[in-house]
CSV table of C-alpha atoms and ligand atoms in Angstrom, one decimal:
chain,number,residue,atom,x,y,z
A,1,MET,CA,17.2,-30.3,-13.1
A,2,SER,CA,16.1,-33.8,-12.5
A,3,ALA,CA,12.4,-34.9,-12.7
A,4,GLY,CA,10.4,-33.9,-9.6
A,5,GLU,CA,13.0,-31.4,-8.5
A,6,LYS,CA,11.8,-27.9,-7.9
A,7,PRO,CA,13.2,-25.4,-10.4
A,8,LYS,CA,15.6,-22.8,-9.1
A,9,ILE,CA,14.1,-19.3,-9.1
A,10,GLY,CA,15.7,-16.0,-9.9
A,11,VAL,CA,14.2,-12.8,-8.6
A,12,PHE,CA,15.1,-9.3,-9.9
A,13,GLY,CA,14.4,-6.7,-7.3
A,14,ALA,CA,14.6,-7.1,-3.5
A,15,GLY,CA,11.7,-4.7,-2.7
A,16,TRP,CA,8.4,-5.7,-1.1
A,17,VAL,CA,7.3,-7.8,-4.0
A,18,GLY,CA,10.7,-9.4,-4.7
A,19,LEU,CA,11.5,-10.3,-1.1
A,20,VAL,CA,8.1,-11.7,-0.4
A,21,THR,CA,8.0,-13.7,-3.6
A,22,GLY,CA,11.6,-15.0,-3.1
A,23,ALA,CA,11.0,-15.9,0.6
A,24,CYS,CA,7.7,-17.6,-0.2
A,25,PHE,CA,9.1,-19.7,-3.1
A,26,ALA,CA,12.0,-20.7,-0.8
A,27,GLU,CA,9.4,-21.7,1.8
A,28,LEU,CA,7.8,-23.8,-0.9
A,29,GLY,CA,11.1,-25.6,-1.4
A,30,HIS,CA,12.8,-23.8,-4.3
A,31,GLU,CA,16.3,-22.5,-4.3
A,32,VAL,CA,16.0,-18.8,-4.8
A,33,ILE,CA,18.5,-16.1,-5.9
A,34,VAL,CA,17.4,-12.5,-5.3
A,35,ARG,CA,19.3,-9.9,-7.2
A,36,ASP,CA,19.1,-6.1,-6.5
A,37,VAL,CA,21.2,-3.1,-7.7
A,38,LEU,CA,21.5,-1.6,-4.2
A,39,PRO,CA,24.7,-2.8,-2.5
A,40,GLU,CA,23.5,-1.7,1.0
A,41,ARG,CA,20.2,-3.6,0.5
A,42,ILE,CA,22.1,-6.8,-0.5
A,43,ALA,CA,24.6,-6.4,2.4
A,44,ALA,CA,21.7,-6.0,4.9
A,45,LEU,CA,19.9,-9.1,3.6
A,46,GLU,CA,23.2,-11.1,3.6
A,47,SER,CA,23.7,-10.2,7.2
A,48,GLY,CA,20.1,-11.2,8.1
A,49,ARG,CA,18.6,-7.7,8.4
A,50,VAL,CA,15.3,-7.1,6.6
A,51,PRO,CA,15.2,-3.6,5.1
A,52,LEU,CA,11.4,-3.2,5.3
A,53,HIS,CA,8.7,-3.8,7.9
A,54,GLU,CA,6.5,-6.7,6.8
A,55,PRO,CA,4.9,-9.2,9.2
A,56,GLU,CA,6.2,-12.8,9.0
A,57,LEU,CA,8.8,-11.9,6.4
A,58,PRO,CA,11.9,-11.9,8.8
A,59,GLU,CA,10.9,-15.3,10.1
A,60,LEU,CA,10.4,-16.6,6.6
A,61,LEU,CA,13.8,-15.3,5.4
A,62,GLU,CA,15.5,-16.7,8.5
A,63,ARG,CA,13.8,-20.1,8.2
A,64,ASN,CA,14.8,-20.5,4.6
A,65,ARG,CA,18.3,-19.0,4.8
A,66,GLU,CA,19.9,-22.1,3.3
A,67,ARG,CA,17.8,-21.8,0.1
A,68,LEU,CA,18.1,-18.1,-0.4
A,69,THR,CA,21.0,-16.2,-1.9
A,70,PHE,CA,21.2,-12.4,-2.3
A,71,THR,CA,23.4,-11.0,-5.0
A,72,LEU,CA,24.3,-7.9,-7.0
A,73,GLU,CA,25.3,-10.0,-10.1
A,74,VAL,CA,22.9,-10.4,-13.0
A,75,ASP,CA,24.8,-13.6,-14.0
A,76,ASP,CA,23.8,-15.3,-10.7
A,77,ALA,CA,20.1,-14.6,-11.1
A,78,VAL,CA,20.0,-15.8,-14.7
A,79,SER,CA,21.4,-19.2,-13.7
A,80,ALA,CA,17.8,-19.9,-12.8
A,81,PRO,CA,15.4,-21.3,-15.4
A,82,ILE,CA,12.6,-19.2,-14.1
A,83,MET,CA,13.2,-15.5,-13.4
A,84,PHE,CA,10.7,-13.2,-11.8
A,85,VAL,CA,10.9,-9.5,-12.5
A,86,CYS,CA,9.9,-7.7,-9.3
A,87,VAL,CA,11.3,-4.2,-9.9
A,88,GLY,CA,9.6,-0.9,-9.2
A,89,THR,CA,7.5,0.8,-11.9
A,90,PRO,CA,7.0,4.3,-10.3
A,91,PRO,CA,5.0,7.0,-12.0
A,92,THR,CA,6.7,9.5,-14.3
A,93,TYR,CA,5.7,13.1,-14.5
A,94,SER,CA,3.3,12.3,-17.3
A,95,GLY,CA,1.6,9.7,-15.1
A,96,ASP,CA,2.8,6.8,-17.3
A,97,ALA,CA,4.6,4.0,-15.5
A,98,ASP,CA,8.3,4.3,-15.6
A,99,LEU,CA,9.5,1.0,-17.0
A,100,SER,CA,13.2,1.8,-17.1
A,101,ALA,CA,14.0,-0.8,-14.4
A,102,VAL,CA,12.0,-3.4,-16.3
A,103,TRP,CA,13.9,-2.7,-19.5
A,104,THR,CA,17.2,-2.7,-17.7
A,105,VAL,CA,16.5,-6.3,-16.6
A,106,VAL,CA,15.5,-7.3,-20.2
A,107,ASP,CA,18.5,-5.5,-21.7
A,108,GLN,CA,21.0,-7.0,-19.2
A,109,LEU,CA,19.9,-10.6,-19.9
A,110,PRO,CA,23.0,-12.3,-21.3
A,111,GLU,CA,23.0,-14.7,-24.2
A,112,LEU,CA,21.3,-17.5,-22.4
A,113,GLU,CA,21.9,-20.9,-23.9
A,114,GLU,CA,19.4,-22.9,-21.9
A,115,ARG,CA,15.7,-22.4,-22.2
A,116,ALA,CA,14.4,-20.0,-19.6
A,117,ILE,CA,11.2,-18.0,-18.7
A,118,LEU,CA,11.0,-14.4,-17.7
A,119,VAL,CA,8.0,-13.8,-15.5
A,120,MET,CA,6.6,-10.3,-15.0
A,121,LYS,CA,5.4,-9.6,-11.5
A,122,SER,CA,5.9,-5.9,-11.6
A,123,THR,CA,2.8,-3.9,-12.5
A,124,VAL,CA,3.1,-2.8,-16.1
A,125,PRO,CA,0.8,-1.2,-18.7
A,126,VAL,CA,-1.1,-3.5,-21.0
A,127,GLY,CA,1.1,-4.1,-24.1
A,128,THR,CA,4.3,-4.4,-22.1
A,129,GLY,CA,4.5,-8.2,-22.6
A,130,GLU,CA,4.2,-7.8,-26.4
A,131,LYS,CA,7.0,-5.2,-26.4
A,132,VAL,CA,9.3,-7.4,-24.2
A,133,ARG,CA,8.5,-10.4,-26.4
A,134,ALA,CA,9.6,-8.5,-29.5
A,135,ALA,CA,12.7,-7.2,-27.8
A,136,LEU,CA,13.7,-10.7,-26.7
A,137,ASP,CA,13.1,-12.0,-30.2
A,138,ALA,CA,15.1,-9.2,-31.7
A,139,ARG,CA,18.1,-10.0,-29.4
A,140,GLY,CA,18.1,-13.7,-30.5
A,141,LEU,CA,16.4,-14.8,-27.2
A,142,ALA,CA,13.3,-16.4,-28.8
A,143,HIS,CA,14.0,-19.4,-26.6
A,144,VAL,CA,13.4,-17.2,-23.5
A,145,GLY,CA,9.7,-17.4,-22.7
A,146,TYR,CA,7.6,-14.5,-21.3
A,147,VAL,CA,4.8,-14.8,-18.8
A,148,SER,CA,2.7,-12.2,-17.1
A,149,ASN,CA,2.0,-13.2,-13.5
A,150,PRO,CA,0.8,-10.1,-11.6
A,151,GLU,CA,1.0,-9.9,-7.9
A,152,PHE,CA,-2.0,-9.2,-5.6
A,153,LEU,CA,-0.1,-8.8,-2.4
A,154,SER,CA,-1.2,-6.2,0.2
A,155,GLU,CA,1.5,-4.7,2.3
A,156,GLY,CA,1.1,-5.7,5.9
A,157,SER,CA,-0.3,-9.1,4.9
A,158,ALA,CA,1.9,-9.9,1.9
A,159,VAL,CA,3.2,-13.2,3.1
A,160,ARG,CA,-0.3,-14.5,3.9
A,161,ASP,CA,-1.6,-13.2,0.6
A,162,PHE,CA,1.1,-15.1,-1.3
A,163,MET,CA,0.6,-18.3,0.6
A,164,HIS,CA,-3.2,-18.1,0.5
A,165,PRO,CA,-4.1,-16.3,-2.7
A,166,ASP,CA,-7.7,-15.8,-3.9
A,167,ARG,CA,-6.4,-16.7,-7.4
A,168,VAL,CA,-3.2,-16.7,-9.4
A,169,VAL,CA,-3.2,-15.1,-12.8
A,170,VAL,CA,-0.9,-16.5,-15.5
A,171,GLY,CA,-0.8,-14.9,-18.9
A,172,ALA,CA,1.4,-16.6,-21.5
A,173,PHE,CA,2.3,-16.6,-25.1
A,174,THR,CA,2.7,-20.4,-25.2
A,175,GLU,CA,1.0,-23.2,-23.3
A,176,ALA,CA,4.2,-24.6,-22.2
A,177,ASP,CA,5.4,-21.4,-20.5
A,178,GLY,CA,2.0,-20.9,-18.9
A,179,ALA,CA,2.1,-24.5,-17.6
A,180,ALA,CA,5.6,-24.1,-16.2
A,181,VAL,CA,4.6,-21.1,-14.1
A,182,THR,CA,1.3,-22.6,-13.1
A,183,ALA,CA,3.1,-25.6,-11.7
A,184,LEU,CA,5.1,-23.3,-9.3
A,185,TYR,CA,1.8,-22.5,-7.5
A,186,GLU,CA,0.5,-26.1,-7.4
A,187,PRO,CA,1.3,-26.5,-3.6
A,188,LEU,CA,-1.0,-23.5,-2.9
A,189,GLU,CA,-4.0,-25.3,-4.2
A,190,THR,CA,-5.6,-22.2,-5.6
A,191,THR,CA,-7.6,-21.2,-8.7
A,192,VAL,CA,-5.3,-20.3,-11.6
A,193,VAL,CA,-6.7,-18.0,-14.2
A,194,GLN,CA,-5.0,-18.8,-17.5
A,195,ALA,CA,-5.1,-15.8,-19.9
A,196,ASP,CA,-3.4,-14.2,-22.8
A,197,VAL,CA,-0.7,-11.8,-21.7
A,198,ALA,CA,-2.6,-8.5,-22.4
A,199,SER,CA,-5.6,-9.7,-20.4
A,200,ALA,CA,-3.4,-10.8,-17.5
A,201,GLU,CA,-1.8,-7.3,-17.4
A,202,MET,CA,-5.3,-5.8,-17.5
A,203,ILE,CA,-6.6,-8.0,-14.7
A,204,LYS,CA,-4.1,-6.5,-12.3
A,205,LEU,CA,-4.9,-2.9,-13.3
A,206,ALA,CA,-8.6,-3.5,-13.3
A,207,ALA,CA,-8.5,-5.2,-9.9
A,208,ASN,CA,-6.7,-2.3,-8.3
A,209,ALA,CA,-9.0,0.2,-10.0
A,210,PHE,CA,-12.1,-1.6,-8.8
A,211,LEU,CA,-10.8,-1.6,-5.2
A,212,MET,CA,-10.1,2.2,-5.5
A,213,THR,CA,-13.6,2.7,-6.9
A,214,ARG,CA,-15.1,0.9,-3.9
A,215,ILE,CA,-13.2,3.1,-1.5
A,216,SER,CA,-14.1,6.4,-3.3
A,217,PHE,CA,-17.7,5.2,-3.5
A,218,ILE,CA,-18.0,4.5,0.2
A,219,ASN,CA,-16.2,7.8,0.9
A,220,GLU,CA,-18.7,9.7,-1.1
A,221,ILE,CA,-21.5,7.9,0.6
A,222,ALA,CA,-19.9,8.9,3.9
A,223,ASN,CA,-19.9,12.5,2.9
A,224,VAL,CA,-23.6,12.3,2.0
A,225,CYS,CA,-24.2,10.5,5.4
A,226,GLU,CA,-22.6,13.4,7.1
A,227,ALA,CA,-24.9,15.8,5.4
A,228,THR,CA,-28.0,13.7,6.0
A,229,GLY,CA,-27.5,12.2,9.4
A,230,ALA,CA,-26.8,8.6,8.4
A,231,ASP,CA,-24.0,6.4,9.8
A,232,VAL,CA,-21.6,5.1,7.0
A,233,VAL,CA,-20.4,2.2,9.2
A,234,LYS,CA,-23.9,0.9,9.5
A,235,VAL,CA,-24.6,1.6,5.8
A,236,ALA,CA,-21.4,-0.3,4.7
A,237,GLU,CA,-22.5,-3.2,6.9
A,238,GLY,CA,-25.9,-3.3,5.4
A,239,VAL,CA,-24.6,-2.9,1.9
A,240,GLY,CA,-21.8,-5.4,2.3
A,241,LEU,CA,-24.0,-8.3,3.4
A,242,ASP,CA,-25.5,-8.4,-0.1
A,243,HIS,CA,-23.5,-11.4,-1.6
A,244,ARG,CA,-23.4,-9.6,-4.9
A,245,LEU,CA,-21.5,-6.7,-3.3
A,246,GLY,CA,-19.5,-8.2,-0.4
A,247,PRO,CA,-18.1,-6.4,2.6
A,248,HIS,CA,-14.5,-5.6,1.5
A,249,PHE,CA,-13.0,-2.2,0.8
A,250,LEU,CA,-16.0,-0.4,2.1
A,251,ARG,CA,-14.2,1.2,5.0
A,252,ALA,CA,-14.8,5.0,4.8
A,253,GLY,CA,-11.9,7.2,5.7
A,254,ILE,CA,-9.6,9.8,4.4
A,255,GLY,CA,-8.8,7.9,1.3
A,256,TRP,CA,-6.2,5.6,0.0
A,257,GLY,CA,-2.4,6.0,-0.3
A,258,GLY,CA,0.4,3.7,-0.8
A,259,SER,CA,2.8,2.4,-3.3
A,260,CYS,CA,0.2,0.9,-5.6
A,261,PHE,CA,-3.2,2.6,-5.8
A,262,PRO,CA,-2.0,6.1,-6.5
A,263,LYS,CA,0.4,5.1,-9.2
A,264,ASP,CA,-1.7,2.3,-10.7
A,265,GLY,CA,-4.8,4.5,-10.8
A,266,VAL,CA,-3.0,7.2,-12.8
A,267,ALA,CA,-1.2,4.7,-14.9
A,268,LEU,CA,-4.5,3.1,-16.0
A,269,LYS,CA,-6.0,6.5,-16.6
A,270,GLN,CA,-3.0,7.4,-18.8
A,271,LEU,CA,-3.0,4.0,-20.6
A,272,ALA,CA,-6.6,4.6,-21.5
A,273,SER,CA,-6.1,8.2,-22.7
A,274,ASN,CA,-2.9,7.2,-24.6
A,275,SER,CA,-5.2,4.7,-26.4
A,276,GLY,CA,-7.8,7.4,-27.2
A,277,TYR,CA,-10.2,6.6,-24.4
A,278,HIS,CA,-11.3,9.0,-21.7
A,279,PHE,CA,-11.9,6.9,-18.6
A,280,GLN,CA,-14.3,9.2,-16.9
A,281,LEU,CA,-15.2,7.0,-13.9
A,282,LEU,CA,-11.6,6.5,-12.9
A,283,ASN,CA,-10.9,10.2,-13.2
A,284,ALA,CA,-13.7,10.8,-10.7
A,285,VAL,CA,-12.5,8.0,-8.4
A,286,ILE,CA,-9.0,9.6,-8.2
A,287,GLU,CA,-10.4,13.1,-7.7
A,288,VAL,CA,-12.7,12.0,-4.9
A,289,ASN,CA,-9.7,10.5,-3.2
A,290,GLU,CA,-7.7,13.7,-3.4
A,291,LEU,CA,-10.5,15.8,-2.0
A,292,GLN,CA,-11.3,13.3,0.8
A,293,LYS,CA,-7.9,13.8,2.6
A,294,ARG,CA,-8.5,17.6,2.6
A,295,ARG,CA,-11.8,17.3,4.4
A,296,VAL,CA,-9.8,16.7,7.6
A,297,VAL,CA,-8.7,20.3,7.6
A,298,GLY,CA,-12.3,21.5,7.6
A,299,LYS,CA,-13.2,19.2,10.4
A,300,LEU,CA,-10.4,20.6,12.5
A,301,ALA,CA,-11.3,24.2,11.6
A,302,LYS,CA,-14.9,23.5,12.5
A,303,HIS,CA,-13.8,23.2,16.1
A,304,LEU,CA,-10.7,25.3,16.3
A,305,GLY,CA,-11.4,28.1,13.9
A,306,SER,CA,-8.2,29.3,12.3
A,307,LEU,CA,-5.5,26.7,12.5
A,308,ARG,CA,-2.7,29.4,12.6
A,309,GLY,CA,-0.5,28.6,15.6
A,310,LYS,CA,-2.6,25.6,16.6
A,311,THR,CA,-0.7,22.3,17.3
A,312,ILE,CA,-2.1,19.3,15.4
A,313,ALA,CA,-0.8,15.8,16.0
A,314,LEU,CA,-0.9,13.4,13.0
A,315,LEU,CA,-1.2,9.9,14.4
A,316,GLY,CA,0.0,7.2,12.0
A,317,LEU,CA,2.3,8.3,9.2
A,318,ALA,CA,2.8,5.1,7.2
A,319,PHE,CA,0.1,4.7,4.4
A,320,LYS,CA,-1.5,1.8,6.3
A,321,PRO,CA,-0.9,-0.2,9.5
A,322,ASN,CA,1.8,-2.9,9.7
A,323,THR,CA,4.1,-1.3,7.2
A,324,ASN,CA,6.8,1.4,7.4
A,325,ASP,CA,6.0,2.4,3.8
A,326,MET,CA,5.4,6.1,3.4
A,327,ARG,CA,4.9,6.2,-0.3
A,328,ASP,CA,1.9,8.4,-1.2
A,329,ALA,CA,0.8,8.2,2.5
A,330,PRO,CA,-2.1,10.5,3.3
A,331,SER,CA,0.2,12.0,6.0
A,332,LEU,CA,2.3,13.4,3.1
A,333,ILE,CA,-0.7,15.5,1.9
A,334,LEU,CA,-2.1,16.4,5.3
A,335,ALA,CA,1.2,17.6,6.9
A,336,PRO,CA,2.0,20.3,4.2
A,337,ARG,CA,-1.7,21.2,4.0
A,338,LEU,CA,-1.8,21.9,7.8
A,339,LEU,CA,1.6,23.7,7.7
A,340,ALA,CA,0.2,25.9,4.9
A,341,GLU,CA,-2.7,26.8,7.3
A,342,GLY,CA,-0.1,27.9,9.8
A,343,ALA,CA,-0.4,25.0,12.2
A,344,VAL,CA,2.4,23.4,14.1
A,345,VAL,CA,2.4,19.8,13.0
A,346,ARG,CA,3.5,16.8,15.0
A,347,GLY,CA,3.8,13.3,13.8
A,348,TRP,CA,3.7,9.9,15.5
A,349,ASP,CA,4.1,6.4,14.1
A,350,PRO,CA,5.1,3.1,15.7
A,351,VAL,CA,7.4,2.0,12.9
A,352,ALA,CA,7.8,4.7,10.2
A,353,LEU,CA,9.6,7.5,12.1
A,354,GLU,CA,12.9,7.0,10.3
A,355,GLU,CA,11.1,7.1,6.9
A,356,ALA,CA,9.1,10.1,8.1
A,357,LYS,CA,12.3,12.0,8.9
A,358,GLN,CA,13.1,12.0,5.2
A,359,ALA,CA,9.6,12.4,3.9
A,360,LEU,CA,7.9,15.0,6.2
A,361,ARG,CA,9.7,18.3,6.3
A,362,GLY,CA,8.7,20.7,9.0
A,363,VAL,CA,7.0,18.1,11.1
A,364,GLU,CA,8.0,17.5,14.7
A,365,LEU,CA,8.3,13.8,15.1
A,366,SER,CA,7.4,12.2,18.5
A,367,GLU,CA,8.5,8.8,19.8
A,368,THR,CA,5.4,8.4,22.0
A,369,LEU,CA,1.7,9.3,21.8
A,370,LEU,CA,2.0,11.3,25.0
A,371,GLU,CA,4.8,13.4,23.5
A,372,ALA,CA,2.8,13.9,20.3
A,373,LEU,CA,-0.4,14.9,22.2
A,374,THR,CA,1.0,17.1,25.0
A,375,ASP,CA,-0.5,20.6,24.6
A,376,ALA,CA,-1.9,19.6,21.2
A,377,ASP,CA,-5.1,21.4,20.0
A,378,GLY,CA,-6.2,18.5,18.0
A,379,ALA,CA,-5.2,15.0,16.9
A,380,VAL,CA,-5.9,13.3,13.6
A,381,ILE,CA,-6.0,9.5,13.3
A,382,VAL,CA,-4.4,9.2,9.8
A,383,THR,CA,-3.5,5.5,9.9
A,384,GLU,CA,-5.4,2.9,12.0
A,385,TRP,CA,-2.5,1.4,14.0
A,386,ASP,CA,-3.7,-1.0,16.7
A,387,GLU,CA,-1.8,1.2,19.3
A,388,LEU,CA,-4.4,3.9,18.6
A,389,SER,CA,-7.2,1.8,19.9
A,390,GLY,CA,-5.9,2.7,23.4
A,391,LEU,CA,-6.1,6.5,22.7
A,392,LEU,CA,-9.0,7.2,25.0
A,393,THR,CA,-7.2,7.5,28.3
A,394,SER,CA,-7.5,10.3,30.8
A,395,GLU,CA,-3.7,10.7,30.7
A,396,LEU,CA,-3.7,11.5,27.0
A,397,ARG,CA,-6.9,13.5,27.2
A,398,ASP,CA,-5.5,15.7,30.0
A,399,ALA,CA,-2.2,16.2,28.2
A,400,MET,CA,-4.0,17.8,25.2
A,401,ARG,CA,-4.7,21.5,25.3
A,402,THR,CA,-8.1,20.8,23.6
A,403,PRO,CA,-9.1,17.1,23.6
A,404,LEU,CA,-10.2,17.0,20.0
A,405,ILE,CA,-9.8,13.9,17.9
A,406,VAL,CA,-10.6,13.8,14.2
A,407,ASP,CA,-10.7,10.0,13.5
A,408,GLY,CA,-9.8,9.7,9.8
A,409,ARG,CA,-10.3,5.9,9.9
A,410,ASN,CA,-13.4,5.5,12.0
A,411,LEU,CA,-11.2,3.5,14.4
A,412,LEU,CA,-12.8,4.5,17.7
A,413,ASP,CA,-16.3,4.2,19.0
A,414,PRO,CA,-17.9,7.7,19.0
A,415,GLY,CA,-19.9,7.0,22.2
A,416,GLU,CA,-16.8,5.8,24.0
A,417,ALA,CA,-14.8,8.7,22.8
A,418,ARG,CA,-17.4,11.1,24.1
A,419,ALA,CA,-17.7,9.3,27.4
A,420,ALA,CA,-14.0,9.6,27.8
A,421,GLY,CA,-14.2,13.3,27.5
A,422,PHE,CA,-13.0,13.8,24.0
A,423,VAL,CA,-14.6,15.9,21.3
A,424,TYR,CA,-14.8,13.5,18.5
A,425,GLU,CA,-15.2,13.8,14.7
A,426,SER,CA,-15.1,10.9,12.3
A,427,ILE,CA,-15.9,10.2,8.7
A,428,GLY,CA,-19.5,9.8,7.7
A,429,ARG,CA,-21.0,9.2,11.1
A,430,ALA,CA,-23.0,12.4,11.3
A,431,ALA,CA,-25.3,11.2,14.1
A,432,HIS,CA,-22.3,10.9,16.3
A,433,ASP,CA,-20.4,14.0,15.2
A,434,LEU,CA,-22.5,16.6,17.0
A,435,ASP,CA,-19.8,17.4,19.6
A,436,VAL,CA,-18.9,21.0,19.7
A,437,LEU,CA,-16.0,22.4,21.8
A,438,PRO,CA,-17.4,24.6,24.5
A,439,GLU,CA,-17.0,28.3,23.8
A,440,THR,CA,-14.0,29.7,25.5
A,441,GLU,CA,-12.5,33.1,25.7
A,442,GLU,CA,-9.1,31.6,26.3
A,443,PRO,CA,-8.5,29.0,23.7
A,444,GLU,CA,-5.1,28.3,25.3
A,445,THR,CA,-6.7,26.8,28.4
A,446,LYS,CA,-7.3,23.0,28.6
A,447,LEU,CA,-11.0,22.6,28.0
A,448,HIS,CA,-11.5,19.6,30.2
A,449,GLN,CA,-10.0,21.1,33.3
B,501,UGA,C1,-3.1,-3.0,-2.9
B,501,UGA,C2,-4.1,-4.1,-3.2
B,501,UGA,O1,-5.0,-4.3,-2.2
B,501,UGA,C3,-3.3,-5.4,-3.5
B,501,UGA,O2,-4.2,-6.4,-4.0
B,501,UGA,C4,-2.3,-5.1,-4.7
B,501,UGA,O3,-1.5,-6.3,-5.0
B,501,UGA,C5,-1.4,-4.0,-4.2
B,501,UGA,O4,-2.2,-2.8,-4.0
B,501,UGA,C6,-0.4,-3.7,-5.4
B,501,UGA,O5,-0.9,-3.3,-6.5
B,501,UGA,O6,0.8,-4.1,-5.3
B,501,UGA,P1,-1.8,-2.2,-0.7
B,501,UGA,O7,-1.7,-0.9,-1.4
B,501,UGA,O8,-0.6,-2.8,-0.1
B,501,UGA,O9,-2.4,-3.3,-1.7
B,501,UGA,O10,-2.9,-2.0,0.5
B,501,UGA,P2,-4.5,-2.0,0.6
B,501,UGA,O11,-4.8,-2.8,1.8
B,501,UGA,O12,-5.2,-2.3,-0.6
B,501,UGA,O13,-4.8,-0.5,1.0
B,501,UGA,C7,-4.5,0.6,0.1
B,501,UGA,C8,-5.1,1.9,0.7
B,501,UGA,O14,-6.5,1.8,0.7
B,501,UGA,C9,-4.7,2.2,2.1
B,501,UGA,O15,-4.3,3.5,2.2
B,501,UGA,C10,-5.9,1.9,2.9
B,501,UGA,O16,-6.0,2.7,4.1
B,501,UGA,C11,-7.0,2.3,1.9
B,501,UGA,N1,-8.3,1.6,2.2
B,501,UGA,C12,-8.4,0.2,2.0
B,501,UGA,C13,-9.4,2.4,2.5
B,501,UGA,O17,-9.3,3.6,2.7
B,501,UGA,N2,-10.6,1.7,2.7
B,501,UGA,C14,-10.7,0.4,2.6
B,501,UGA,O18,-11.9,-0.1,2.8
B,501,UGA,C15,-9.6,-0.4,2.2
C-alpha cells in the first residue's frame, strides 16, 4: 500500500453489520472484500441482490460495485491488512453469547506473513479480546493486531448511523493498532473514544443495556399512567426536555425486540453472574419487557371477553419498521399467546411476510391491511410502520367485525381514532382509553353498523 492510499478492508460476515460496514467503507473509498460462509448469500450479492431490507443499502452497494468483492474464500478476505469480524453472536441456551462463529474466523486465519489487524465489530462478552489475543499469540500470530470497535448501528437507519455516528469506540492493545483503526473513521469527523479493549467491549453492552433500561422505565411509567389517569406521551415529552435526561428511547409501547437487545441484555446479565455479580436492575429491566408484551392480551380481553374464536389481526410483524428482521420480534410472542387463548390470528407486514412464513406458525398471513382486517374482532399495532398511520379509514373500520384497535406503539391519535369510529386502546394514555365497546347480545354483528 503506498502512502496516502486507503487500506483494503476484509469483512467476515455478510449480515446486517457486515454488509453495512463493507458498503460504507467502500463508499469512503476503500476496496472491500466481504466473506460469508453461505453460498446462496454470496451468489445473491454477486448478482446484485441484497438479501435483507435496509434503507439506502442497495443503492450504496450498487454505487460501489467496483470496490466491493463478495467471496466464500477465507484467503481472499485475509489479503486485506485490516479485517473486520462481523459475524453473528446469537444466544446459547445458557444465555451466554455463542462465539463459535468468532472463533471460526480466528482459527481459520492462515499463517499471515504481513502485519494485519483483526477488528471485532461483533458484540462479544467483556474478556473476549484478551482470549483472542492469547489465541493469536499461541498460534504464532503475535504480529496480527486486535482491536475492539463495537457497532452502534440501528436496523432501519444503519447506513445513516455508520456515516453519521455519535461516536466511534476503539479499544486496542497497542497505540499503533488503535491509531490505524481510528484513521479509517477520519472522513466521518466524529469523536473517537480510545479505550482499553475490555472497556470498549463494555461500552457496547452498557449502551444497549441503558437503552433497554430507558424503554422499560417508560413502559412502567406508562403502566402507572394507565392506573392513575396520566398520559405517558405527555409525560415523556416533559421528562425528555430535561437536558440531563434527553428525549430518546422514551417511547412507551409493548417493549423491545430485535436481533440485539434481547440477546445482549441476557448476555450482559450472564456475564455479570458468571463473574459473581447479580445485576438486579438489568434482571428487572428484562422482566418488565417480557410482561409488557403480554398486557396486549388483557387489553383485547377487556373489550372482547374471552378471545376463543375471536379473530385478531397483528399489524406489523418485523421487530421494528424499515426492516424485515423478525428476530425476537414482539409478534413472535403475541401470536402464540393469542393462539393459546383460542384466537384466530392474522398477520400483516409490508416487507416481512416471507420471513413471517417461517417464523409464525398457525398465523394467517395477509398481503393487504383490508384482507387482514376483514371480519376481525380486533387489531393490534405491533410495529409502527408508516403505512399504519392511514389505518383510520371508514373502509377498514367497516370491514372489521368490531372496530377495536389496540395500539401497541401509540402510533395513532386517540381523539382521531375515536372520531373515526374506532374503539381505541393504547399504552399509558389512560385519559384516552375510556372507550368501551357497546354491549351487544350478538357479538358477531358489526358494531358500527
Ligand atoms: C439497537 C441499538 O439502538 C443500536 O445502537 C445497536 O447498535 C444495536 O441495537 C445493536 O446492538 O446492534 P436495533 O435493535 O436495530 O438497535 O433497534 P432500536 O431502534 O434500538 O430498537 C430496538 C427495540 O426497541 C425495537 O423493538 C423498538 O421498537 C424498541 N423501542 C425503541 C421502544 O420500544 N421504545 C423506544 O423508545 C425505542
